[in-house]
Coordinates of C-alpha atoms (C1' of nucleotides) in Angstrom, one line a residue:
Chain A
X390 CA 0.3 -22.4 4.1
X391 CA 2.5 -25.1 5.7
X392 CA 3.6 -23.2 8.4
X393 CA 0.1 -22.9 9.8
X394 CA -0.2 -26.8 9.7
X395 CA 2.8 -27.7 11.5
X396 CA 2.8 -26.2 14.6
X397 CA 6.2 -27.4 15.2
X398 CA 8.7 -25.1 17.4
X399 CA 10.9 -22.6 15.9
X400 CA 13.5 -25.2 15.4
X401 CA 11.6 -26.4 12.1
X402 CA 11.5 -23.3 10.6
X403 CA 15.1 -23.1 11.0
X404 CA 16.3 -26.3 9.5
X405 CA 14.2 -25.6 6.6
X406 CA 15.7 -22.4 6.5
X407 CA 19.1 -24.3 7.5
X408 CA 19.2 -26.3 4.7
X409 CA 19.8 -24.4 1.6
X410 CA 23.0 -23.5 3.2
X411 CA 24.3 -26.4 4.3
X412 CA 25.7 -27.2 0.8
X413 CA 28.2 -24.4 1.6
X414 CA 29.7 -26.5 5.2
X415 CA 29.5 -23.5 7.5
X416 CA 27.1 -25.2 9.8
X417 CA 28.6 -23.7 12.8
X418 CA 28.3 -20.3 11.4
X419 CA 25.3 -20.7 10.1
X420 CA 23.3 -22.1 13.6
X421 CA 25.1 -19.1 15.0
X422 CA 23.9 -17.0 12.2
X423 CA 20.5 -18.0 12.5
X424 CA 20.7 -17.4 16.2
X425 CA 21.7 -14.0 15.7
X426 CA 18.9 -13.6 12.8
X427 CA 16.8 -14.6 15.2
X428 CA 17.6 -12.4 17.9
X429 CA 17.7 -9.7 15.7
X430 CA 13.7 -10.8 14.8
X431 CA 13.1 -10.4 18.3
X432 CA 14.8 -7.2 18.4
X433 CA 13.1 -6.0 15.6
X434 CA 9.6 -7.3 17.2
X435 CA 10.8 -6.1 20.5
X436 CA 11.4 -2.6 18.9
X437 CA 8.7 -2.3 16.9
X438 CA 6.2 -2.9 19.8
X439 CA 8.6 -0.5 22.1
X440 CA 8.6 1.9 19.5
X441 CA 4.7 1.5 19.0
X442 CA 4.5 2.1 22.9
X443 CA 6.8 4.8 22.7
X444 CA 5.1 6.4 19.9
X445 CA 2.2 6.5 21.8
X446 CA 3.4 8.2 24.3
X447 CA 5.8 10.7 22.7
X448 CA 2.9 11.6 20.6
X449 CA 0.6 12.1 22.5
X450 CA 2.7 15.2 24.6
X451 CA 3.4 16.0 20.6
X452 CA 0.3 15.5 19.2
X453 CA -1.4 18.6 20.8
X454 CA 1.3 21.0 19.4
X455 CA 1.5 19.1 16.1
X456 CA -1.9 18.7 15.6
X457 CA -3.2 21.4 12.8
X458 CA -5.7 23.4 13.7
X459 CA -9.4 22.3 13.0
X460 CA -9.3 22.5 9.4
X461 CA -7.1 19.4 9.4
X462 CA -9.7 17.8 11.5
X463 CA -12.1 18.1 9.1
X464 CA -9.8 16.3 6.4
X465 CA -9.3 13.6 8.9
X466 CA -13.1 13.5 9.9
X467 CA -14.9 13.4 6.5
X468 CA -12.8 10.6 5.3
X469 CA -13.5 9.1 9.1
X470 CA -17.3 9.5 7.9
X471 CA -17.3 7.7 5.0
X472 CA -15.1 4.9 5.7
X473 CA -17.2 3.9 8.5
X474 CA -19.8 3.8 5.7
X475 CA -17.3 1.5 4.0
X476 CA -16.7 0.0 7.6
X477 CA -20.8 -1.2 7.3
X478 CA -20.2 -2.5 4.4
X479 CA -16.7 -4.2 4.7
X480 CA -17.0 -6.1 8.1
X481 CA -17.4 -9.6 7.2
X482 CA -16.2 -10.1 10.4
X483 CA -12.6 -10.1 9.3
X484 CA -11.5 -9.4 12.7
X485 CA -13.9 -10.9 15.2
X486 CA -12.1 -13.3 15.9
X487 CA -8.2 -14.2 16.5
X488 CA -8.4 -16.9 13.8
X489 CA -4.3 -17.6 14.9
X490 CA -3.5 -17.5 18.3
X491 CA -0.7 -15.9 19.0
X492 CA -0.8 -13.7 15.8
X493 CA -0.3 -10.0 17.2
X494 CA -1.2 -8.4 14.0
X495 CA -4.8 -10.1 13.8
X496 CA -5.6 -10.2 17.2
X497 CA -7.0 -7.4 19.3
X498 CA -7.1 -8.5 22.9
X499 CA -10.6 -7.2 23.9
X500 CA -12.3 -6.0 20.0
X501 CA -15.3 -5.0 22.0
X502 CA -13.8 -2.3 24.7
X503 CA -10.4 -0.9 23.2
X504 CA -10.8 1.9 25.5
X505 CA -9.7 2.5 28.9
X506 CA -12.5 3.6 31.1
X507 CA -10.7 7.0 30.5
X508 CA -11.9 7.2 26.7
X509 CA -8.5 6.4 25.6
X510 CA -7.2 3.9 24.0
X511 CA -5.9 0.6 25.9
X512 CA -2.2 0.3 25.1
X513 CA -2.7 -2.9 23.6
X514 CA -4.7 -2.0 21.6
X515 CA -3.2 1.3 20.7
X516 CA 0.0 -0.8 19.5
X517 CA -1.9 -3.1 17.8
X518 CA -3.8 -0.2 15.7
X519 CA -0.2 1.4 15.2
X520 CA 1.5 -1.7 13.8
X521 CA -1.4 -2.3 11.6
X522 CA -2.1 0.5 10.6
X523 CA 0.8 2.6 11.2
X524 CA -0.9 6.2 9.5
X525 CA -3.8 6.2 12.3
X526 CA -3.5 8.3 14.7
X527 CA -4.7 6.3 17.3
X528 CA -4.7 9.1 19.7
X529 CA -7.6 10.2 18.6
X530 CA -9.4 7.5 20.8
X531 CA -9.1 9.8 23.5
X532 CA -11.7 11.6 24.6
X533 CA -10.7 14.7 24.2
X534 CA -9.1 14.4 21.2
X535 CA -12.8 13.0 19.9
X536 CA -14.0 15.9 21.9
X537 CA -11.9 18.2 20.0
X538 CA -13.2 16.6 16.9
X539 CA -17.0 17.0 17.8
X540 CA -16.0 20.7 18.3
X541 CA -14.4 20.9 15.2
X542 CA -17.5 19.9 13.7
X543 CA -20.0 21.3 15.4
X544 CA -19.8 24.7 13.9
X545 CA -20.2 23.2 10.2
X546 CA -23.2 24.5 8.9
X547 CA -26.1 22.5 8.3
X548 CA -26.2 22.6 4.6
X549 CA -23.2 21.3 4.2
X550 CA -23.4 18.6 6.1
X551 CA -24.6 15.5 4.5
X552 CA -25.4 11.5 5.0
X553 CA -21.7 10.9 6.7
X554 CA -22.3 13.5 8.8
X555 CA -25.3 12.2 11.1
X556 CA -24.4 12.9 14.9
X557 CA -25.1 10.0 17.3
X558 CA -25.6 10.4 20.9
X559 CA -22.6 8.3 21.9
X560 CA -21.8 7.0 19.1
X561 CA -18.2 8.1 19.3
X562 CA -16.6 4.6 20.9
X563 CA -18.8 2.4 18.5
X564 CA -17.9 4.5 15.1
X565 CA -15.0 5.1 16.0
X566 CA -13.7 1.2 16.5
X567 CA -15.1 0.8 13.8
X568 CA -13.5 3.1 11.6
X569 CA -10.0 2.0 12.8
X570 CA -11.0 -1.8 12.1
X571 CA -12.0 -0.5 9.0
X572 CA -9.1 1.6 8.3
X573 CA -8.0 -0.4 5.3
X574 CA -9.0 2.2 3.5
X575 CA -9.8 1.3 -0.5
X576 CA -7.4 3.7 -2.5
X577 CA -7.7 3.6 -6.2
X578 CA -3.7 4.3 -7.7
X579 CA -4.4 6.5 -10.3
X580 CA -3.0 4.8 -13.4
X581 CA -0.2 7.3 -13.4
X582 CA 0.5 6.3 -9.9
X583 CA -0.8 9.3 -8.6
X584 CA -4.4 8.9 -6.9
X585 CA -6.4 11.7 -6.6
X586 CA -6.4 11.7 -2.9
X587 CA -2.6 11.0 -3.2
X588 CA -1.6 14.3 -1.3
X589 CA -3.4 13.1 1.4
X590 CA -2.2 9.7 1.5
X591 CA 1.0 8.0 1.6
X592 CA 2.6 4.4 0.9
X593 CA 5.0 4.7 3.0
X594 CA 4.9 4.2 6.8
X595 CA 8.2 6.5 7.1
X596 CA 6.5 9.5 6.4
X597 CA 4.6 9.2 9.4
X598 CA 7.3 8.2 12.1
X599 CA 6.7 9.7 15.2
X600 CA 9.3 11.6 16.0
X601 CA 10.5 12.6 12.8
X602 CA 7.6 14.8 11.3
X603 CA 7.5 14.9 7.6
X604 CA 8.3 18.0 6.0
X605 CA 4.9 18.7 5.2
X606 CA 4.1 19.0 8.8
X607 CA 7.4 21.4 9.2
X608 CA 5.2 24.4 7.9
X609 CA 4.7 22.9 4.8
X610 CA 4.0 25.7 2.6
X611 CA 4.0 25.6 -1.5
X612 CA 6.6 26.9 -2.4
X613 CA 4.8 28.4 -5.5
X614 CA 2.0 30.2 -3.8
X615 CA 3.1 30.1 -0.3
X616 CA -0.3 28.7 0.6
X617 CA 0.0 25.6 3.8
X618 CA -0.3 22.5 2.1
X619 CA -3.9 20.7 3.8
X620 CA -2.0 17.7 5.8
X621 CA -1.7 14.3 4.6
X622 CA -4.2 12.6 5.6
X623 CA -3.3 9.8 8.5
X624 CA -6.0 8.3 8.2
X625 CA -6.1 6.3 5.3
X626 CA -4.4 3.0 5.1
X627 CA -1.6 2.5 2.2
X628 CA -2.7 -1.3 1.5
X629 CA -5.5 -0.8 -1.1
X630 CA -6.2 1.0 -3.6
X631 CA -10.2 1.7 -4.3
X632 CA -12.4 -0.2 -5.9
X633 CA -14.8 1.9 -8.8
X634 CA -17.5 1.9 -6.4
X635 CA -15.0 2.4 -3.3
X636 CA -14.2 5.7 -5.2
X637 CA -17.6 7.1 -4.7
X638 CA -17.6 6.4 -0.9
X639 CA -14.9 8.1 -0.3
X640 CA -15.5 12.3 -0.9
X641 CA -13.7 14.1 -3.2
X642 CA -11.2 16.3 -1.1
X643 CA -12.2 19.0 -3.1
X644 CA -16.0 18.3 -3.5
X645 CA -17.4 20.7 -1.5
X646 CA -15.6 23.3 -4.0
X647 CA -17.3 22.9 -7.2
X648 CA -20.4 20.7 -7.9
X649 CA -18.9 19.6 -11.3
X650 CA -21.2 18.2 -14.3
X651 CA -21.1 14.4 -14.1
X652 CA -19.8 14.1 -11.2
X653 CA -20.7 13.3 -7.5
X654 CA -21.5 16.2 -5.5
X655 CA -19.6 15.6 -2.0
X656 CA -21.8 16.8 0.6
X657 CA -20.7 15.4 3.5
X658 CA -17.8 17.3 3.8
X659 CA -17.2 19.6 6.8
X660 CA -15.6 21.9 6.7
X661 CA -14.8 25.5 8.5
X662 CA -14.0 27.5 5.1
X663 CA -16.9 29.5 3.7
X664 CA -18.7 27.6 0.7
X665 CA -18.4 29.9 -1.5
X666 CA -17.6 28.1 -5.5
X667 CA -15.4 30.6 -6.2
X668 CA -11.9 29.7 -6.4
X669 CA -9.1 32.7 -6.1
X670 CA -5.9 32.6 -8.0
X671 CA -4.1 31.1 -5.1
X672 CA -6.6 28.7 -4.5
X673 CA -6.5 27.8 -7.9
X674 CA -2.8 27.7 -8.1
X675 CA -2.8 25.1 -5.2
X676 CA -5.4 23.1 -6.3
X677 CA -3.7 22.7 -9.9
X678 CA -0.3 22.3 -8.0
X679 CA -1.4 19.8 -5.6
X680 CA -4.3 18.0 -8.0
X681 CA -4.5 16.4 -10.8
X682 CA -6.1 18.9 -13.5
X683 CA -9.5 16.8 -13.8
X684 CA -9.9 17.2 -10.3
X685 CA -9.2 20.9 -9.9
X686 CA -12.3 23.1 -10.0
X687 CA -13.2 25.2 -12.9
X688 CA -11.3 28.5 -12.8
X689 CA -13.7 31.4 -13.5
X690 CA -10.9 33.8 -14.5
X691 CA -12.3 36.2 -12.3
X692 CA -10.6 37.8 -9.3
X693 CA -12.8 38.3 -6.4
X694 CA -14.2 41.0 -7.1
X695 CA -15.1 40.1 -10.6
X696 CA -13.1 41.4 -12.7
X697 CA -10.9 39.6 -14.8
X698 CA -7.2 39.2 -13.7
X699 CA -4.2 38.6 -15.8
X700 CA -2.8 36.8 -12.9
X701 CA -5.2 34.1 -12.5
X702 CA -6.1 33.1 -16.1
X703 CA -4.8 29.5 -17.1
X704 CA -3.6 29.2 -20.6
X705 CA -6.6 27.1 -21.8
X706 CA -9.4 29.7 -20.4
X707 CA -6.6 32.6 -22.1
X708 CA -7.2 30.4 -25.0
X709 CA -11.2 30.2 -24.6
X710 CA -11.7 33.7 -23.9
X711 CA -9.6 34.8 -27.0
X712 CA -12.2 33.1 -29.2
X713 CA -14.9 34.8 -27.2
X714 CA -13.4 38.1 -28.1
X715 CA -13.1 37.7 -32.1
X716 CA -16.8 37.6 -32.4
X717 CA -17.9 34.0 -31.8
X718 CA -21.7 34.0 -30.8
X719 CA -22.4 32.8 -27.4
X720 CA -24.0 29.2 -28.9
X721 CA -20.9 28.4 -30.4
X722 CA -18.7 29.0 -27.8
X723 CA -21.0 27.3 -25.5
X724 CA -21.1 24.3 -28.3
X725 CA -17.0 24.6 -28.5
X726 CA -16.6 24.4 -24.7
X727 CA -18.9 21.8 -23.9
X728 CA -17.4 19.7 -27.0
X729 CA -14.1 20.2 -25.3
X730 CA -15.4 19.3 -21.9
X731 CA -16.8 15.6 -23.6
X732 CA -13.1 15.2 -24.9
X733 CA -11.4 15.8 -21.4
X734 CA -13.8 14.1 -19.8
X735 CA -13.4 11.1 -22.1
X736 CA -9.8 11.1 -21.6
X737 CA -9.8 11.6 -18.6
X738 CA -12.3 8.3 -18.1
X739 CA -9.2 6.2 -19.7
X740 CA -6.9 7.8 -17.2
X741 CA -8.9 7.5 -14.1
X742 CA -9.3 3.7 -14.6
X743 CA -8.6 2.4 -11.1
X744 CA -5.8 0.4 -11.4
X745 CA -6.4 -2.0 -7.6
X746 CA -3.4 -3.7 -6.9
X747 CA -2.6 -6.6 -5.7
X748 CA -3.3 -8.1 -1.8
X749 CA 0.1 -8.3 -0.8
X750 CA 1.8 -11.7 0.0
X751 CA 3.5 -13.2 3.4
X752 CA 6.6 -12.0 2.1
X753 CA 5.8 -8.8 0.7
X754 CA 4.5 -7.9 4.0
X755 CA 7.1 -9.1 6.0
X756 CA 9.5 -7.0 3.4
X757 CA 7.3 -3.8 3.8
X758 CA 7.7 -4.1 7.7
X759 CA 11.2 -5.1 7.7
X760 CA 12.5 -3.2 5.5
X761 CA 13.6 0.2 6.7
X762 CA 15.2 -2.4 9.9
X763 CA 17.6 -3.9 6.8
X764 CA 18.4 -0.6 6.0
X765 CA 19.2 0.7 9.1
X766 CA 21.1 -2.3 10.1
X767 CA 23.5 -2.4 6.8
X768 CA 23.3 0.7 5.5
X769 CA 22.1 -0.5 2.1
X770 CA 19.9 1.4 -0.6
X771 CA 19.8 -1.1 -3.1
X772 CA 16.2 -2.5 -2.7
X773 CA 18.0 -6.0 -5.3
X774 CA 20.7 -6.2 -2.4
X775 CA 18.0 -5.6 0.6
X776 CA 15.7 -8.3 -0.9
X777 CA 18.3 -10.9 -1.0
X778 CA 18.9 -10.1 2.7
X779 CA 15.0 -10.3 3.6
X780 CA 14.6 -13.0 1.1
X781 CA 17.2 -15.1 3.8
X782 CA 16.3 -13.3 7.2
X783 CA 12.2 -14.6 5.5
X784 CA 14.0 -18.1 5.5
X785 CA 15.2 -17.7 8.6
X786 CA 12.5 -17.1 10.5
X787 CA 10.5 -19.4 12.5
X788 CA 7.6 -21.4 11.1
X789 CA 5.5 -19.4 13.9
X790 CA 6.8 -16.2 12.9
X791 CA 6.3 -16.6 9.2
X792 CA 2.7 -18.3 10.0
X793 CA 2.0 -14.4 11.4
X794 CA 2.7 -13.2 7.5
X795 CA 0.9 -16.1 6.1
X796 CA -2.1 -15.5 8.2
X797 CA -1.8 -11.4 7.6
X798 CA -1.2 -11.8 3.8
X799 CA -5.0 -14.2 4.1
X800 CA -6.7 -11.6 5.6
X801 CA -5.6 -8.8 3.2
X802 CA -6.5 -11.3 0.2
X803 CA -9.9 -11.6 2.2
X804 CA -10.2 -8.4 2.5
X805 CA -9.3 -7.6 -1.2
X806 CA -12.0 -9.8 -2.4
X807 CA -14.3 -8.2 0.0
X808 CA -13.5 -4.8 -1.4
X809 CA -13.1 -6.1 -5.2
X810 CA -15.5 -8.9 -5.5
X811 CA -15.0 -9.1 -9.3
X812 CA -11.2 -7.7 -9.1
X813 CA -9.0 -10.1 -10.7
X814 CA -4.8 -10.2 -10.8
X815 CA -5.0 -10.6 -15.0
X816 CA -7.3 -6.9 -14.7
X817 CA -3.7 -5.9 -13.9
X818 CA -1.8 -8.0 -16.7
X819 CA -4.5 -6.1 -19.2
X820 CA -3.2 -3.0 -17.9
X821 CA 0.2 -3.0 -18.1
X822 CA -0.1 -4.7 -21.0
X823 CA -1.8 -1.9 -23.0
X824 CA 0.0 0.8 -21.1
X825 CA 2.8 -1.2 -22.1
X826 CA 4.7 0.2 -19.3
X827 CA 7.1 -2.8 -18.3
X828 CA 8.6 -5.0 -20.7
X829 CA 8.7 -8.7 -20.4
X830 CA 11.4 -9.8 -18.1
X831 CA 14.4 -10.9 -19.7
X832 CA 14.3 -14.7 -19.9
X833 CA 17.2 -16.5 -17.7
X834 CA 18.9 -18.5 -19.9
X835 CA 20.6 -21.7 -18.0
X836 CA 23.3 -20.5 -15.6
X837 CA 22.1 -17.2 -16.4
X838 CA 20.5 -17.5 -13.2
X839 CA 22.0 -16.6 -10.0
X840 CA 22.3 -20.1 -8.6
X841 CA 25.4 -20.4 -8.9
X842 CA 26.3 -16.8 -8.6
X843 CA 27.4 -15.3 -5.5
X844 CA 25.4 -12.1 -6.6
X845 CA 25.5 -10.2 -3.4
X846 CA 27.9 -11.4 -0.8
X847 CA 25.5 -10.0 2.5
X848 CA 27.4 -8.2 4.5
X849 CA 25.1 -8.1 7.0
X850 CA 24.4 -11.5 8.4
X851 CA 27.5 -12.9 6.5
X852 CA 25.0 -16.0 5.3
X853 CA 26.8 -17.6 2.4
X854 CA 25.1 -16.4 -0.9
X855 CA 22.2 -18.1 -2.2
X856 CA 23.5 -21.2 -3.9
X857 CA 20.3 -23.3 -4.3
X858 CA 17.1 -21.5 -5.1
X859 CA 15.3 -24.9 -6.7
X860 CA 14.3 -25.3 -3.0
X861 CA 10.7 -26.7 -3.4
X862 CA 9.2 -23.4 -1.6
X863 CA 6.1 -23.0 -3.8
X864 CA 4.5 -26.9 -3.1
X865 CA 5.6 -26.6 0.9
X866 CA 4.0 -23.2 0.9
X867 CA 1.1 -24.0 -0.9
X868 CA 0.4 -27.6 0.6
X869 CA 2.3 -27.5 3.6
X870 CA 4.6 -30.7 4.5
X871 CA 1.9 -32.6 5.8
X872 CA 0.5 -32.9 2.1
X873 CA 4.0 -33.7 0.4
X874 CA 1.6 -36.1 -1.3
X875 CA 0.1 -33.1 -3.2
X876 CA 3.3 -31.8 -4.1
X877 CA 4.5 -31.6 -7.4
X878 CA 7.1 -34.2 -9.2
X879 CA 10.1 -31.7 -9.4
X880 CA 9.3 -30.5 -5.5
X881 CA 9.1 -33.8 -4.4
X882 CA 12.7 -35.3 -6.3
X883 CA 14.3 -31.7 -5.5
X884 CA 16.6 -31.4 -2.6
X885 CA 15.7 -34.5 -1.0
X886 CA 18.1 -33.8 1.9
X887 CA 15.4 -31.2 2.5
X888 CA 12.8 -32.7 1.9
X889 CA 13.6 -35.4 4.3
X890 CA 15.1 -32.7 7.1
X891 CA 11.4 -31.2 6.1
X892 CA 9.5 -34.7 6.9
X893 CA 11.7 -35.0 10.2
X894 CA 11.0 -31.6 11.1
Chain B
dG315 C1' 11.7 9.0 -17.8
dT316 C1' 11.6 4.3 -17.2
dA317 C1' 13.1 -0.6 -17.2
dC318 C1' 15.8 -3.4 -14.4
dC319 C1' 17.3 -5.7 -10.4
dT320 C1' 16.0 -8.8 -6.4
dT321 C1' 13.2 -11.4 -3.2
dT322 C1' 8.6 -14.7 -2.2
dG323 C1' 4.0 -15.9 -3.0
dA324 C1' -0.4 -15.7 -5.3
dA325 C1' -2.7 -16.1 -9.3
dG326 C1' -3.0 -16.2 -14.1
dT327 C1' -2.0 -18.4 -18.7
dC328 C1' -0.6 -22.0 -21.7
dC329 C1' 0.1 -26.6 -23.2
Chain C
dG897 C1' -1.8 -30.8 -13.8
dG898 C1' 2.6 -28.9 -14.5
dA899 C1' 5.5 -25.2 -16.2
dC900 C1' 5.9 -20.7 -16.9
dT901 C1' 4.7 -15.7 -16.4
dT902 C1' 3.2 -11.6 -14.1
dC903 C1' 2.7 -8.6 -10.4
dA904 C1' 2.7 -7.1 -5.9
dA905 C1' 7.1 -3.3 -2.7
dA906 C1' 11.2 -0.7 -2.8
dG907 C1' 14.7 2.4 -4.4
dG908 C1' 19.2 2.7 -6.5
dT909 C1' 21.2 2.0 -11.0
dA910 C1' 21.7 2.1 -15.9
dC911 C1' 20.3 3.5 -20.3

DNA sequence: GTACCTTTGAAGTCC
DNA sequence: GGACTTCAAAGGTAC
């Protein structure tokens, strides 16, 4: 991480950035280009804090009428629970200290007393939580939103409530922090993409823009069964997906339905619905819409009041109760079922291998933030054409403002290993290479390339195209320009006019 | 339905 | 140790 061993003023970042275009002898435009990429960095910083601030406060008037009723509470608050477990566990002391000064994304003016003597949540620290993690609902500080949660709870019945659900006198501040430190919440990505808790959690920081409600929030009802979708749950950060043992940490969404065999019985889960086992044909139809079959609760074919119903009887229990009814004795049906249940349970095994992705990089996370900014600003879809344009406005930014990713993409690798002590990126080149899913790239032949090719002309910041990308970026970023000695041969010869407007820099 | 495109950086593999 | 490959995100595009 050069950048962080610099500590040179913005102007280095920029003639590093500056030189790969220099080749094209639009200087003038391109200080002036860099000037406005620059200002549009601070507007996009300016904004996002503003908009953070903002947020904060046009939620909260919104968040008492958008808030679902209790039930959605108890979503939030069981997976609260448990990550704080994970929270124990996690804090390595990731966060105690601002390890970069100046690095708003790390650093969290006052750790120890985020709230206001009010309960609530200190602005700072409010828009820090927000730009972190941008799905918390950091309103919840308050205390009478955490009021409102302790009610919600209250009135879960004892049995049900299990180890994530011990009260503490006053605990609420403490747990609380340290659930939103914690917030990275471990997601395993199913290995079709589609995690279990998926419903519940999203990717994508859009879907939960103040302001602009998802759908699902719009009276989100299935449109099959015309049952309300359960929220997605805000809680739960997008970076990670869950380690094998994560997975057990965090309850089942739909544990407290079914105890099924094999599998861990959720009991910490509060919740104000009855807990009764049996599942009604809506019920079931959501679940099956809205959850992956393994995860959907046996269907008992009975209607509520115990007799069979057409209505509710899923072709494979059709299927199982015709056998019953040509005179199979009840030992072989019991032998057929279970022998079906070790088969579906042993494929789904090979599909519910967690497939944990990889800790983001500086860049990545500067694309993920900046993003949606690209596309507003150019009114571009084309994720090839918005990459080139972040892939330049990444160049373009100071060698402070890049040292922010850097020190961000650290901490998520730290935090990865934390989570996945044994996790390694060729786990995910096994994977994809059995499922086979993506072929090899094609291999550039020479001047196949693009650097020489004026792919995609921006028409945003009107930078001349990318003409040179043998710009020794991989030994500066790795051994920063202080260690040039460490570079490799081809970094070193490449692009000395860089190198040596680097070494001045 | 899925690979590709495009970016940078981290980490893996291969020689 | 250097070169090369893969994979992270994203979403339109092409097949």
């Amino acid at each position: 991480m050069p950048q962080l061993n610099g500590g040179g003023g913005d102007d280095l970042g920029a003639n590093d950035e500056m030189i790969s275009f220099k080749d094209e002898g639009e200087q003038e435009e391109k200080i002036s280009e860099n000037l406005s990429a620059e200002r549009d960095l601070a507007d996009v910083k300016s904004s996002l804090v503003n908009e953070s601030e903002t947020n904060q406060n046009s939620s909260s008037d919104s968040e008492a009428e958008r808030r679902p009723p209790p039930r959605s509470e108890t979503f939030r608050d069981k997976t609260r629970e448990s990550l704080e477990e994970a929270a124990k566990r996690q804090d390595g002391g990731l966060f105690k200290s601002p390890p970069y000064p100046g690095y708003p994304f790390i650093m969290i003016p006052d750790l120890t007393s985020p709230y206001l003597p009010n309960g609530s949540l200190s602005p700072t620290a409010r828009t820090y939580l927000q730009m972190k993690w941008p799905l918390l609902d950091v309103n919840h500080g308050s205390l009478q939103s955490r009021q409102a949660l302790k009610d919600a709870r209250s009135p879960s019945p004892a049995h049900i409530v299990g180890p994530f659900c011990l009260e503490f006198p006053g605990q609420s501040d403490l747990s609380l922090h340290q659930f939103q430190l914690s917030n990275k919440v471990p997601v395993v990505q199913h290995p079709h993409h589609v995690h279990p808790l998926t419903p519940l959690i999203t990717y994508s920081n859009e879907h939960f823009t103040p302001g602009n409600p998802p759908p699902h929030l719009q009276g989100d009802v299935d449109p099959k069964t015309g049952i309300p979708r359960p929220p997605q749950h805000p809680d739960i950060s997008p970076y990670y997906p869950l380690s094998p043992g994560a997975v057990g940490q965090i309850p089942h969404p739909l544990g407290w339905l079914v105890p099924q065999q094999g599998q861990p019985v959720y009991q910490g889960f509060r919740h104000p619905y009855p807990t009764a086992l049996t599942v009604n044909a809506s019920m079931q139809s959501f679940l099956s819409s809205r959850f992956p079959h393994h995860m959907v609760p046996p269907h008992h074919s009975l209607h509520q009041t115990g007799i069979p119903h057409p209505a509710i009887v899923t072709p494979n229990v059709k299927q199982e109760s015709s056998h019953s009814d040509i005179g199979l004795n009840s030992s072989t049906i019991l032998y057929t079922l279970h022998r079906k249940h070790q088969d579906s349970k042993k494929e789904d095994e090979k599909k519910k291998q967690p497939h944990i992705k990889k800790p983001l990089n500086a860049f990545m996370l500067y694309m993920k933030e900046m993003r949606a900014k690209v596309v507003a600003e150019c009114t571009l879809k084309e994720s090839a054409a918005i990459n080139q344009i972040l892939g330049r406005r990444w160049h373009a930014l100071t060698r402070e403002e890049q040292a922010k990713y850097y020190e961000l993409a650290r901490k998520e690798r730290q935090l990865h290993m934390q989570l996945y002590p044994g996790w390694s990126a060729r786990d995910n080149y096994a994977a994809n290479q059995q499922g086979k899913k993506k072929k090899r790239k094609r291999d550039k032949q020479p001047g196949e390339g693009n650097e020489h090719r004026e792919y995609f002309p921006n028409p945003c910041l009107s930078l001349p195209p990318i003409t040179d990308l043998s710009a020794p970026k991989k030994c500066r970023a790795r051994f920063g320009l202080d260690q040039q000695n460490n570079w490799c041969g081809p970094c070193r010869r490449k692009c000395p006019k860089e190198v040596s407007c680097l070494v001045r820099a």
